[in-house]
Coordinates of C-alpha atoms in Angstrom, one line a residue:
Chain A
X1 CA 84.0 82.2 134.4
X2 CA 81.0 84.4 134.0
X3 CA 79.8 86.9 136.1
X4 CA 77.5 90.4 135.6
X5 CA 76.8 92.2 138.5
X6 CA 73.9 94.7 139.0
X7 CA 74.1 94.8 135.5
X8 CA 71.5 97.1 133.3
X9 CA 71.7 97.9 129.8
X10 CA 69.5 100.7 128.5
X11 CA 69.3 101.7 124.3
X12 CA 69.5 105.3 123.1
X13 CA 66.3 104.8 120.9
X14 CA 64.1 103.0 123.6
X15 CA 62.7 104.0 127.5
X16 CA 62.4 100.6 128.8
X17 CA 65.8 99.0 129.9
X18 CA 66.9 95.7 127.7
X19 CA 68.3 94.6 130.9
X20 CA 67.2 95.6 134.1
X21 CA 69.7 95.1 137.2
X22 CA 71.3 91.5 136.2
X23 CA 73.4 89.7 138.5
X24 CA 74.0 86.2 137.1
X25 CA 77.6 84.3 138.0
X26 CA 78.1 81.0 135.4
X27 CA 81.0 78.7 136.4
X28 CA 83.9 77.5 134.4
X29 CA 82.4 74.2 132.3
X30 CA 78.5 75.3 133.1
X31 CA 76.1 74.6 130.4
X32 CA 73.2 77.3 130.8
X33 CA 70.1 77.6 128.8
X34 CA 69.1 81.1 128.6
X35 CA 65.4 81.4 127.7
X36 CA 62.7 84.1 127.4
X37 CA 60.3 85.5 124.9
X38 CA 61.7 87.6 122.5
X39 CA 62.5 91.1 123.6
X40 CA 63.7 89.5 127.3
X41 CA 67.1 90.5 126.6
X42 CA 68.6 87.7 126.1
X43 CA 70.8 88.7 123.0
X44 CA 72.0 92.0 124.7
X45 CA 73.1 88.8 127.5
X46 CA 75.0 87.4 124.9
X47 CA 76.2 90.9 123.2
X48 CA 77.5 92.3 126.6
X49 CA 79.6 89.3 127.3
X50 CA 81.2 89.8 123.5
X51 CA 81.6 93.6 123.9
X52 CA 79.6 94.3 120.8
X53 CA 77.6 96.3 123.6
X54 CA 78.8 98.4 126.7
X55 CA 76.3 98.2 130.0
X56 CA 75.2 101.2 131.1
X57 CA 75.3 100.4 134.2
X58 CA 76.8 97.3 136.6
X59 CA 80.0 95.0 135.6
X60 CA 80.3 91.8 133.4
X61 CA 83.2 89.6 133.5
X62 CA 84.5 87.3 131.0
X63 CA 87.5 84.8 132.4
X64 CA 89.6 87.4 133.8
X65 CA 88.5 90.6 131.5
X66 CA 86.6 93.2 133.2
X67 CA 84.5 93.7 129.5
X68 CA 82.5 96.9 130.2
X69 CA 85.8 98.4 132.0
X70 CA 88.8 97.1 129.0
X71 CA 90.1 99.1 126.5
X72 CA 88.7 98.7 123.0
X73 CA 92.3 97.6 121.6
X74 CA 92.2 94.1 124.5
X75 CA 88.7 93.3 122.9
X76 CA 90.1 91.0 120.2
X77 CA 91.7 89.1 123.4
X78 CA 88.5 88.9 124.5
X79 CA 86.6 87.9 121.6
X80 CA 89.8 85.4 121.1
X81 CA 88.4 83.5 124.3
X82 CA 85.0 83.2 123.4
X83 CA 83.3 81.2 120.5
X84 CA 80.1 81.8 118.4
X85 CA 77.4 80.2 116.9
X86 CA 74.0 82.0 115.5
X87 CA 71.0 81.0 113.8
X88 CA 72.0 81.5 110.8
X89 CA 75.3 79.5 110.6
X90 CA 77.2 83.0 108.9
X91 CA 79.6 80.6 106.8
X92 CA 81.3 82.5 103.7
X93 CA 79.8 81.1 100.8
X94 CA 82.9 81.2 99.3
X95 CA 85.2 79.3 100.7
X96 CA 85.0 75.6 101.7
X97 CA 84.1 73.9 105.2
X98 CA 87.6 73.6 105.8
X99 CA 88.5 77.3 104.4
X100 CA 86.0 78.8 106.9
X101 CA 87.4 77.0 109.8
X102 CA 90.7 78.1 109.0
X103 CA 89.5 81.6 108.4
X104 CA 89.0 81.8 112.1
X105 CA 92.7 81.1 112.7
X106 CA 94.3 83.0 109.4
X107 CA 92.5 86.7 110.8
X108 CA 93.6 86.0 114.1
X109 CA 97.6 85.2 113.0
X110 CA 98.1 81.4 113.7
X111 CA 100.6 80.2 111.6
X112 CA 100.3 78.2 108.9
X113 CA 101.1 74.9 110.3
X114 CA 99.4 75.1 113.2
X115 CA 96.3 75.7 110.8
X116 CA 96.8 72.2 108.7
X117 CA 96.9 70.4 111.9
X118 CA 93.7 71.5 113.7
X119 CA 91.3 72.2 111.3
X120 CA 91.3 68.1 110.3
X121 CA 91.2 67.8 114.1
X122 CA 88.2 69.8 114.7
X123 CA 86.2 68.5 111.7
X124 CA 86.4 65.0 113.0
X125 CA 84.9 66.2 116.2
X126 CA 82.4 67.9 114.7
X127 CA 81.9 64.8 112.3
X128 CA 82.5 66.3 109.4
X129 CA 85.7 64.5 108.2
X130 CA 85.7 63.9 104.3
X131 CA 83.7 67.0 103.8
X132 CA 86.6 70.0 103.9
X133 CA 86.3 70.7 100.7
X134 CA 82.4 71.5 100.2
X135 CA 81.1 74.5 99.7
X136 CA 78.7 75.6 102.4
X137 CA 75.6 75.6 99.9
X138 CA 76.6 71.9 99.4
X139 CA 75.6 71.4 103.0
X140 CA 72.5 70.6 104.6
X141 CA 71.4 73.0 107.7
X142 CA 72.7 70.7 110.5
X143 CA 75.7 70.2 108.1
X144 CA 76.1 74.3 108.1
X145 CA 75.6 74.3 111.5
X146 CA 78.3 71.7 112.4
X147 CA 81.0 73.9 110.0
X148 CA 79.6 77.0 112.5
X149 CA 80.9 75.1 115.6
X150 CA 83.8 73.8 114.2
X151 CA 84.7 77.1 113.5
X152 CA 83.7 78.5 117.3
X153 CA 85.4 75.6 119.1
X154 CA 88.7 75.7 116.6
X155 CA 90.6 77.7 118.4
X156 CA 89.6 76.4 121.9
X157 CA 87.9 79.0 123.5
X158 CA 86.8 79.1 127.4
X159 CA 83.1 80.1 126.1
X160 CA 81.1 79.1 123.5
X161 CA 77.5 81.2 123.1
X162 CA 75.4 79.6 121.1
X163 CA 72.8 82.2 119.8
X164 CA 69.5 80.1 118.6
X165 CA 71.4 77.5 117.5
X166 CA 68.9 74.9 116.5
X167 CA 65.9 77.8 115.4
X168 CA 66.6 77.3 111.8
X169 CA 66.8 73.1 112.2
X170 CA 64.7 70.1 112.2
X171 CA 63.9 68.4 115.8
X172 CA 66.2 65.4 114.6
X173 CA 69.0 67.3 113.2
X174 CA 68.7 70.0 116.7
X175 CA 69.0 66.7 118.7
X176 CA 72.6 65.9 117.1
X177 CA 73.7 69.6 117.2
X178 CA 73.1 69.2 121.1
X179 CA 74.8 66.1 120.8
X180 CA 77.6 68.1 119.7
X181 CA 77.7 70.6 121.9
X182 CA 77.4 68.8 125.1
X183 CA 80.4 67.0 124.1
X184 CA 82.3 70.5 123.3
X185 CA 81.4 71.2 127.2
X186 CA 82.7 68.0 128.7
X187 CA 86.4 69.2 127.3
X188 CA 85.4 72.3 130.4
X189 CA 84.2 74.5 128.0
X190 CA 81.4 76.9 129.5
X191 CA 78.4 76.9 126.9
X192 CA 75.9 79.3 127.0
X193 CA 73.0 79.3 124.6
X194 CA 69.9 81.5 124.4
X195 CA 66.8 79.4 122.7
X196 CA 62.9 78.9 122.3
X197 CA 63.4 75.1 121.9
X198 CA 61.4 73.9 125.0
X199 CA 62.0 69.8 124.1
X200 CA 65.8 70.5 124.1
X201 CA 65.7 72.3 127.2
X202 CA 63.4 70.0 129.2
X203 CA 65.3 67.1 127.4
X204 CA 68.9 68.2 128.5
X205 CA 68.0 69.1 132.3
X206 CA 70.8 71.6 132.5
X207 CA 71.0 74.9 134.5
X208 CA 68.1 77.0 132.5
X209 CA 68.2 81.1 133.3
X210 CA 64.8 82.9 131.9
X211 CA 65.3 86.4 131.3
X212 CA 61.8 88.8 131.1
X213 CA 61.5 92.4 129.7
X214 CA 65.3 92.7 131.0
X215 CA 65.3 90.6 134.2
X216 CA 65.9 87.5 135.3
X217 CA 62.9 86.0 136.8
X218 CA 64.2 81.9 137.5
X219 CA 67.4 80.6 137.8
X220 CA 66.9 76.6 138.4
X221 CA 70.1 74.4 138.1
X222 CA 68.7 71.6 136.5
X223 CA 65.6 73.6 135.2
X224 CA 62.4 72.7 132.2
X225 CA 61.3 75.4 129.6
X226 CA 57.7 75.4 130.8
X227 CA 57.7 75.8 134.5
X228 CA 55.3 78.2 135.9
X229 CA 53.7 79.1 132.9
Chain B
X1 CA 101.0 88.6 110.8
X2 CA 99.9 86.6 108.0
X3 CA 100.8 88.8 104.8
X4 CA 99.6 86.0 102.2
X5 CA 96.2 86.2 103.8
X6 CA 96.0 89.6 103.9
X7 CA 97.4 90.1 100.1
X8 CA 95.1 87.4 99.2
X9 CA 92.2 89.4 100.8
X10 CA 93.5 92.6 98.7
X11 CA 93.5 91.1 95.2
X12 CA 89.7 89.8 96.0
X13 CA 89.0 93.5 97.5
X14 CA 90.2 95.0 94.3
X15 CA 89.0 92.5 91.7
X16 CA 85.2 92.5 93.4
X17 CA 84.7 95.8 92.5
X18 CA 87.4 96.4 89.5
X19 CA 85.1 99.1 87.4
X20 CA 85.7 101.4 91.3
X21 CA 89.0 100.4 91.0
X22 CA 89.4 101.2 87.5
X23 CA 88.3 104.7 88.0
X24 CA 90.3 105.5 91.4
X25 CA 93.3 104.6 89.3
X26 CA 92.5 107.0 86.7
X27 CA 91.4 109.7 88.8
X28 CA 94.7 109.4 90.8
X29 CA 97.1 109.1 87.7
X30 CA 95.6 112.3 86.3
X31 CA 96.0 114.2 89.5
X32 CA 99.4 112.9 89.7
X33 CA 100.0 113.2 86.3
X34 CA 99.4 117.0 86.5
X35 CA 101.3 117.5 89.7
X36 CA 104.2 115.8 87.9
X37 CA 103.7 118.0 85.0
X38 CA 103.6 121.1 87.3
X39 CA 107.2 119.7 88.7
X40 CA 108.7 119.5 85.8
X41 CA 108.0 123.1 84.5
X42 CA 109.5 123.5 88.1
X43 CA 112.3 122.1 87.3
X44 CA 112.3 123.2 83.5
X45 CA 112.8 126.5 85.1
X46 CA 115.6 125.7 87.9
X47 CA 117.6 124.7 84.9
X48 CA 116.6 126.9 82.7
X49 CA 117.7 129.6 85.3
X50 CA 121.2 127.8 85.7
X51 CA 121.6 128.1 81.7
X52 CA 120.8 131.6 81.5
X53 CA 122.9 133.2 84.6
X54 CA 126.0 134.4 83.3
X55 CA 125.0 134.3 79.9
X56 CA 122.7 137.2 80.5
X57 CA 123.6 140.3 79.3
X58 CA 122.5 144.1 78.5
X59 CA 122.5 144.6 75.4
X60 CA 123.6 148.5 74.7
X61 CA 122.7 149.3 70.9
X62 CA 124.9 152.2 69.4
X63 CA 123.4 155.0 66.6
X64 CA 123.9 154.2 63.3
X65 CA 126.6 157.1 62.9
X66 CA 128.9 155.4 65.4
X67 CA 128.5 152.0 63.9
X68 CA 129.3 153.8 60.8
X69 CA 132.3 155.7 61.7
X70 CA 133.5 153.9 64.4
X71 CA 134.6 150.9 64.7
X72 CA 137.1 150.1 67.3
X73 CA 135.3 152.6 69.7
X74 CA 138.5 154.7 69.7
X75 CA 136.2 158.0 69.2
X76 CA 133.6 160.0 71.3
X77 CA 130.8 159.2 72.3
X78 CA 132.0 155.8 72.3
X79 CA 135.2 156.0 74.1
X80 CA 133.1 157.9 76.6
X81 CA 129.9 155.6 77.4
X82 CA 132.6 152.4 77.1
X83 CA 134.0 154.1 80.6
X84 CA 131.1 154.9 81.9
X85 CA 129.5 151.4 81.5
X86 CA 132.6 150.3 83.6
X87 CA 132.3 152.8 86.0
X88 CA 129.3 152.0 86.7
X89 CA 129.1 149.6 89.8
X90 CA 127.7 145.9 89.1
X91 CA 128.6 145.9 86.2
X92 CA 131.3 142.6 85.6
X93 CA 132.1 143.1 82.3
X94 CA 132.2 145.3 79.0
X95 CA 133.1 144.2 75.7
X96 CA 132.4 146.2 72.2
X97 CA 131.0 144.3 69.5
X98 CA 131.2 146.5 66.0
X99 CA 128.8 146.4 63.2
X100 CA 131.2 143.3 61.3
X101 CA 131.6 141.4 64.3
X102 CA 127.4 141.5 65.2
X103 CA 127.0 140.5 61.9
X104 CA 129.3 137.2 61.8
X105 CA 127.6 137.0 65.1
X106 CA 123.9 137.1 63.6
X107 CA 125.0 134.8 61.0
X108 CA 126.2 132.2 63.9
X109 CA 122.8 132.5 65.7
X110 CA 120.8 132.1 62.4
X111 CA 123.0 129.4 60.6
X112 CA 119.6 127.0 60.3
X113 CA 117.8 129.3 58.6
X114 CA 120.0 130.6 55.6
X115 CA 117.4 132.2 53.6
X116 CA 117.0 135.0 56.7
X117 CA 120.9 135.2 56.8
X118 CA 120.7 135.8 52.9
X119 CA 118.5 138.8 53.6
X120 CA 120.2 140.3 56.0
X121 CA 122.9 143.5 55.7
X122 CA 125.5 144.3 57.8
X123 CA 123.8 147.8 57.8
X124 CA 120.7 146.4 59.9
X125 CA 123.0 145.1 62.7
X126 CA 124.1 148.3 65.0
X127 CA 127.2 148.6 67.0
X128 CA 126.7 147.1 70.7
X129 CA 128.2 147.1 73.9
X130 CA 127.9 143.6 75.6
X131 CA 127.3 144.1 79.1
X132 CA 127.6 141.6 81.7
X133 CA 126.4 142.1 85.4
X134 CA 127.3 141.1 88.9
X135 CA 123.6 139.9 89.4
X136 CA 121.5 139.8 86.7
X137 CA 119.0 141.1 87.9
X138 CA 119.9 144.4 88.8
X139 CA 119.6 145.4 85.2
X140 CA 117.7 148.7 86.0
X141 CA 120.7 150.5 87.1
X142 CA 122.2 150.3 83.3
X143 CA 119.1 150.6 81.3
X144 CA 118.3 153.9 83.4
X145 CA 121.6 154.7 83.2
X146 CA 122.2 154.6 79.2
X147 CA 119.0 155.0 78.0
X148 CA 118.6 158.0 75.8
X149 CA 122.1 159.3 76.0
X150 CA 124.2 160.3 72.7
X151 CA 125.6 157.8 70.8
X152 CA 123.1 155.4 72.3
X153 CA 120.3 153.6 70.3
X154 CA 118.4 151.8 72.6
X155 CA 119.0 149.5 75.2
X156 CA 118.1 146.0 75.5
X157 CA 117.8 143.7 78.8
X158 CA 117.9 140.1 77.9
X159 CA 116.3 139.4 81.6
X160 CA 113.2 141.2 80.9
X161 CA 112.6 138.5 77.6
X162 CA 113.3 135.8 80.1
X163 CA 111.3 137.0 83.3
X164 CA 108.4 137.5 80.7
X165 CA 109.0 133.5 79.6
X166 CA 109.3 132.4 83.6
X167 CA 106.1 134.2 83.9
X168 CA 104.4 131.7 81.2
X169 CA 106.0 129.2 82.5
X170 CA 105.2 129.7 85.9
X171 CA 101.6 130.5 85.3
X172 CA 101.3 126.8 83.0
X173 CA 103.1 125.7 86.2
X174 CA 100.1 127.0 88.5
X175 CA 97.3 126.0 86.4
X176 CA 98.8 122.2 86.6
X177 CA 98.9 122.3 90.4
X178 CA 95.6 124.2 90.4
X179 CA 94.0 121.4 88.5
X180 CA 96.0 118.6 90.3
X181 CA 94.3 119.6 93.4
X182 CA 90.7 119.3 92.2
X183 CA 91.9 116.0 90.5
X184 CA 93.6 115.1 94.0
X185 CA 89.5 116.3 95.4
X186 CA 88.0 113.9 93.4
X187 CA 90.3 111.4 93.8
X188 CA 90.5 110.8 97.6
X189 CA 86.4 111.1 97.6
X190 CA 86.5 108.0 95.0
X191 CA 89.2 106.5 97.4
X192 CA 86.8 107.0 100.2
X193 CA 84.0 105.6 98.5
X194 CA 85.6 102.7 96.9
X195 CA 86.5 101.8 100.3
X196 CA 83.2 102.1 101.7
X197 CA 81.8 99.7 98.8
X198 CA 84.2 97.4 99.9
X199 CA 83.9 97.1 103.5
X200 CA 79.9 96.9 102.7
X201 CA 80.4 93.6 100.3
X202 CA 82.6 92.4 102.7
X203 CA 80.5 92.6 106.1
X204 CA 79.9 89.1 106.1
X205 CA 83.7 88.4 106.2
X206 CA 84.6 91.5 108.1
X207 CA 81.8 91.1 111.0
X208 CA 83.2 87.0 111.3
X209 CA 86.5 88.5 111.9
X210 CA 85.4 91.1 114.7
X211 CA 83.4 87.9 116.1
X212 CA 86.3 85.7 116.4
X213 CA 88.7 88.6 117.8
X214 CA 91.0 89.6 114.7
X215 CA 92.8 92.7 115.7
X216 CA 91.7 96.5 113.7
X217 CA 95.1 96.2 112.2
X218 CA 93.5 92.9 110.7
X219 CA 90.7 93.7 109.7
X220 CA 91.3 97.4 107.9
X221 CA 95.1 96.7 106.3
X222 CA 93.1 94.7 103.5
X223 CA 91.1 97.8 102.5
X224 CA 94.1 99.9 102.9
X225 CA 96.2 98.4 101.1
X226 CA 93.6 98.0 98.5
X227 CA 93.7 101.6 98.4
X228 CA 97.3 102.0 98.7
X229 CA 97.6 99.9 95.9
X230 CA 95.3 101.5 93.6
X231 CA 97.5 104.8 94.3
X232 CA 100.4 103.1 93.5
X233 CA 99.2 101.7 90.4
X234 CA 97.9 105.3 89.3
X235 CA 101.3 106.9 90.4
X236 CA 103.0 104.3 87.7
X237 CA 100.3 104.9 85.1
X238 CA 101.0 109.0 85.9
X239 CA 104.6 108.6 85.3
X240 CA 104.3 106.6 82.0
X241 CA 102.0 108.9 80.7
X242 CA 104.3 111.4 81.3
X243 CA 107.2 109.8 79.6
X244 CA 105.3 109.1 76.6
X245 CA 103.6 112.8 76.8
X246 CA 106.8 114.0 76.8
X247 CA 108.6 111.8 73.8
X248 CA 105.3 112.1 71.6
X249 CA 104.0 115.8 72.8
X250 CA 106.3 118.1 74.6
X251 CA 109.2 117.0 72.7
X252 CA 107.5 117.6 69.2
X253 CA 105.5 120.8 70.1
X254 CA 108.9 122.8 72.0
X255 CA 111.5 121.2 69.5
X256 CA 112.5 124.8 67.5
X257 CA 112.8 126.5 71.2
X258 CA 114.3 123.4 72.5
X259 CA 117.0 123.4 69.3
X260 CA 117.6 126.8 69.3
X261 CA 118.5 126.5 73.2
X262 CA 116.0 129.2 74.7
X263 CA 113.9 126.6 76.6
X264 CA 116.2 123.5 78.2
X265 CA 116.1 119.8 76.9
X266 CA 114.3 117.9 79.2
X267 CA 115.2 113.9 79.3
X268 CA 113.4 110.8 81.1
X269 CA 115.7 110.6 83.6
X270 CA 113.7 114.0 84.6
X271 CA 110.6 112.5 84.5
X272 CA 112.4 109.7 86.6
X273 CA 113.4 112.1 89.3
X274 CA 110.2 113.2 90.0
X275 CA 108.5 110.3 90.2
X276 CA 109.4 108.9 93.5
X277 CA 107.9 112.3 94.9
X278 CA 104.5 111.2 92.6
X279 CA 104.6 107.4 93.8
X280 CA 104.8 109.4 97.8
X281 CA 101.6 111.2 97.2
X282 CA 99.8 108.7 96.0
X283 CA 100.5 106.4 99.2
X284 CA 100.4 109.2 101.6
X285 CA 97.0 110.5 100.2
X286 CA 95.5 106.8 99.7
X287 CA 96.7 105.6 103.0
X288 CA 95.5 108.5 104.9
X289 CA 92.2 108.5 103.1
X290 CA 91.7 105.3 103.7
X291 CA 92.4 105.5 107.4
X292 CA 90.3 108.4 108.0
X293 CA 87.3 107.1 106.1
X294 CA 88.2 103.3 107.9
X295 CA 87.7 105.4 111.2
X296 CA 84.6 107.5 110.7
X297 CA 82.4 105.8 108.8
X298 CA 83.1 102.4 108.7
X299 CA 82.7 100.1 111.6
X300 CA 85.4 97.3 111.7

C-alpha cells in the first residue's frame, strides 16, 4: 500500500538531510506507529506520502500512484485516497460538526445526496451522533478530534495518517481516540500515525517504525516506544 | 461541480472583506466609466461624421459689388468663376445663392434667436457660391483655386471648422482612455490584492481543501469569481453612471450645440451599446488578474 524506496529528502535552507536513504514498505490494513524525537523526520514521512513535499532522491508509492514521479494535476486523486488528522484537529470554526464533515465531500464534488447520507453514517462511527449541529468551540478536545476523523475517514480513504493525534489530549480521552482508530483500521484501512505517546504505543503492540536524524533505525512488528533506550 | 458551494463560498469571500470589495468596485467602475466615456466621444464622432458628409460644403463668398449688381450671376466675373468652379474636377456641385436668398437663409439658421435676426441687413450677407465636393476632404483644390481672384471675397471651408471640433473631440477622447488606463493600473493591483487578502483569511479553509484532494479549479474559482464579480458589479455601476452623467451632465452642458445640430444627440440606447464591451473588460481584466496573481503568489 505503502512503499518508499531509497528514499532521501534534503531542504534548500538546511545541510543535513530530513531523510536519509528510507526504504520502508507498509501493507494494505497495517497499523504503523512512526516514532522519533522531534527533527527525525517523521513529518517529512508523512508530507512525502501526501505530495506536500517532493523527495529529492528515491521513490514513494501511495496505492498505485508513483507520488514523487505524478503530475501535479493527479495530486488531488491522490490526496482523495488518503485521510488526515493533526494535532490540532484544523476544524473551521464556522461551520458545524456535521458542516465540516461534509466540507470534505462538497470541495471534492459529491453530490448532494450522497452527502446527507454519509455524513450521519460516519458521525455514528465516530460516536458523535446527536452532535451535527455544534460548533467546534462547543466541543471538548477529544470531541474536536473525533469531528477530525470523521472528516479523514468520510470519504473512505485507503490511508489514514494520523499526525500527533493524541499530543493535544488527555491519557483518557487519547485512549478512546485509539479506540477509534483501531476500529477505522479493521474496515482494511492502513493507518499510519507519527507520535511521542510511549503508553499508547507500548499499549497497542502494533508494528512501531523509529525514525532518527532522517533514518530509520528499528522496524519491530509488534514493537514498544522505549526499547533500546 | 458543485456551483451552490462554490457561490456560497463567493458571497462569504466578498462579504469578509466588503470595505476591499467596496473599493475594487469603485476603482473598476471609474476606469470603466472613462473608457466608456472615451467610446462614446468615439462614437459621437462616427456619427457626427455620417451627419456632416454631404452636407459639407465650400463656401465661396462674392465682393460686395457683385452681390450688389448681380444677382442671378448672369454677369462677369460671376458668370466666369460659376464655370470655373464646375470645371474644376471634384467638385459635385455648384449652386449660386444671391444676397436675398442668404439672407432668408440666415434668418432660417437664426430663427431661435430673433433679436440677432432683427439686427441683421441683407447688406452684411454677401453673394455665395455653394460648393459641394466629391470627397470632402479635398477642399484645398478649391480654396487654392479661388482664393484671391476677382469677384471673390473670401473663401470658406466648412471642413476645416469641423476637423478643428474632431480635434477637441478627439483629444477629450484621448485624455479619457489615458486616464482609464491608470484607473484600469490601479484597479487590477486592488484586484490582486483583494485577492491575496482573501486567500490569506481563508488558509484554514483553503489548506483543508488541498488536504483532502479538491482540484485547483476548486479551490481558486471562489476567489475568481469573487473577482469577476466585483468587475461585473463595477462594469454596471460604470454604465449607470454614465446614463445618469449623461441625462443630468452632458445633456445639459452640450444642449445649444446639440439643438442647433453641430454636435449629434446622443441617447441611452448609446450608452447601451457600449456597455456589453465595458461589462467584457471588466471580466476579462478581473479574471485574468485573478488568475495570474492565483498562480504566482498564492499557493492553492
Amino acid at each position: 500500500m505503502i512503499r518508499l524506496e531509497h528514499v532521501s529528502k534534503v531542504y534548500k535552507t538546511s545541510t543535513r538531510p530530513a531523510l536519509d536513504d528510507v526504504s520502508v514498505e507498509m501493507d494494505k490494513g497495517e497499523f504503523v506507529f512512526l516514532i522519533g524525537p522531534s527533527g527525525s523526520g517523521k513529518s517529512t514521512f508523512l508530507r512525502l506520502l501526501l505530495r506536500e513535499e517532493v523527495p529529492s532522491r528515491g521513490r514513494v508509492y501511495v496505492s498505485n500512484f508513483d507520488v514523487a514521479k505524478m503530475s501535479r494535476r493527479r495530486v488531488p486523486r491522490l490526496r482523495q485516497s488518503i485521510g488526515c488528522v493533526f494535532q490540532d484537529f484544523r476544524l473551521l470554526s464556522n461551520k458545524t460538526v456535521a458542516e465540516n464533515v461534509a466540507f470534505a465531500l462538497e470541495v471534492i464534488g459529491k453530490p448532494r445526496n450522497t452527502i446527507v447520507k454519509v455524513v450521519p453514517e460516519v458521525l455514528q462511527l465516530v460516536g458523535l451522533e446527536g452532535k451535527a449541529d455544534r460548533l467546534p468551540h462547543e466541543l471538548s478536545g477529544g470531541e474536536q478530534q473525533r469531528v477530525a476523523i470523521a472528516r479523514a475517514f468520510v470519504n473512505r480513504p485507503l490511508v489514514l495518517i494520523a499526525d500527533e493525534p493524541t499530543g493535544n489530549l488527555d491519557p483518557d480521552t487519547s485512549q478512546d481516540i485509539m479506540l477509534l482508530l483501531e476500529r477505522i483500521n479493521r474496515t482494511g484501512t492502513t493507518v499510519v500515525m507519527a507520535t511521542h505517546d510511549h503508553s499508547i504505543v507500548d499499549s497497542m503492540r502494533r508494528r512501531v517504525v523509529e525514525l532518527s536524524l532522517g533514518r530509520v533505525v528499528r522496524d519491530d512488528a509488534r514493537g514498544v516506544y522505549g526499547v533500546g533506550r | 461541480m458543485r456551483t451552490s458551494f462554490v457561490f456560497s463560498e463567493v458571497v462569504t469571500g466578498l462579504r469578509r472583506n466588503v470595505t476591499m470589495t467596496i473599493a475594487m468596485i469603485i476603482t473598476t467602475a471609474i476606469s470603466l466609466g472613462l473608457l466608456g466615456g472615451g467610446l462614446l466621444v468615439v462614437s459621437m464622432i462616427d456619427k457626427m461624421q455620417t451627419n456632416y458628409s454631404g452636407k459639407l460644403e465650400v463656401a465661396v463668398y462674392l465682393t460686395n459689388d457683385v452681390s450688389v449688381n448681380d444677382k442671378d450671376c448672369s454677369q462677369q466675373p460671376c458668370a466666369g468663376l460659376r464655370s470655373a468652379l464646375e470645371k474644376t474636377s471634384g467638385v459635385e456641385s455648384v449652386v449660386f445663392e444671391n444676397r436675398e436668398k442668404g439672407f432668408e437663409r440666415f434668418k432660417a439658421i437664426f430663427e431661435a434667436q430673433p433679436e440677432l435676426v432683427k439686427l441683421a441687413r441683407p447688406e452684411a450677407i454677401p453673394a455665395t457660391f455653394r460648393v459641394k465636393l466629391e470627397d470632402p476632404e479635398r477642399s484645398d483644390v478649391v480654396v487654392q483655386a479661388f482664393t484671391g481672384k476677382a469677384g471673390v471675397k473670401n473663401v470658406d471651408d466648412q471642413g476645416k471648422f469641423l476637423s478643428r471640433l474632431f480635434d477637441v473631440l478627439n483629444g477629450i477622447r484621448n485624455a479619457a482612455f489615458a486616464i482609464a488606463l491608470v484607473q484600469a493600473f490601479a484597479a487590477l493591483l486592488l484586484i490582486s490584492n483583494t485577492i491575496q487578502v482573501s486567500a490569506f483569511t481563508r488558509r484554514t479553509e483553503v489548506g483543508i481543501m488541498r488536504l483532502v484532494g479538491a482540484t485547483r479549479w476548486y479551490t481558486q474559482l471562489p476567489f475568481l469569481i469573487e473577482a469577476v464579480v466585483a468587475g461585473v458589479i463595477g462594469a454596471l455601476v460604470a454604465v449607470v453612471g454614465l446614463m445618469l452623467g449623461k441625462a443630468f451632465f452632458l445633456d445639459r452642458v452640450l444642449r445649444d450645440p446639440i439643438q442647433s445640430g453641430i454636435l449629434p444627440q446622443l441617447g441611452q440606447l448609446d450608452v447601451l451599446l457600449i456597455s456589453p464591451y465595458l461589462l467584457l473588460t471588466a471580466i476579462v481584466i478581473s479574471a485574468v488578474t485573478g488568475y495570474v496573481t492565483l498562480r504566482l503568489y498564492v499557493r492553492l
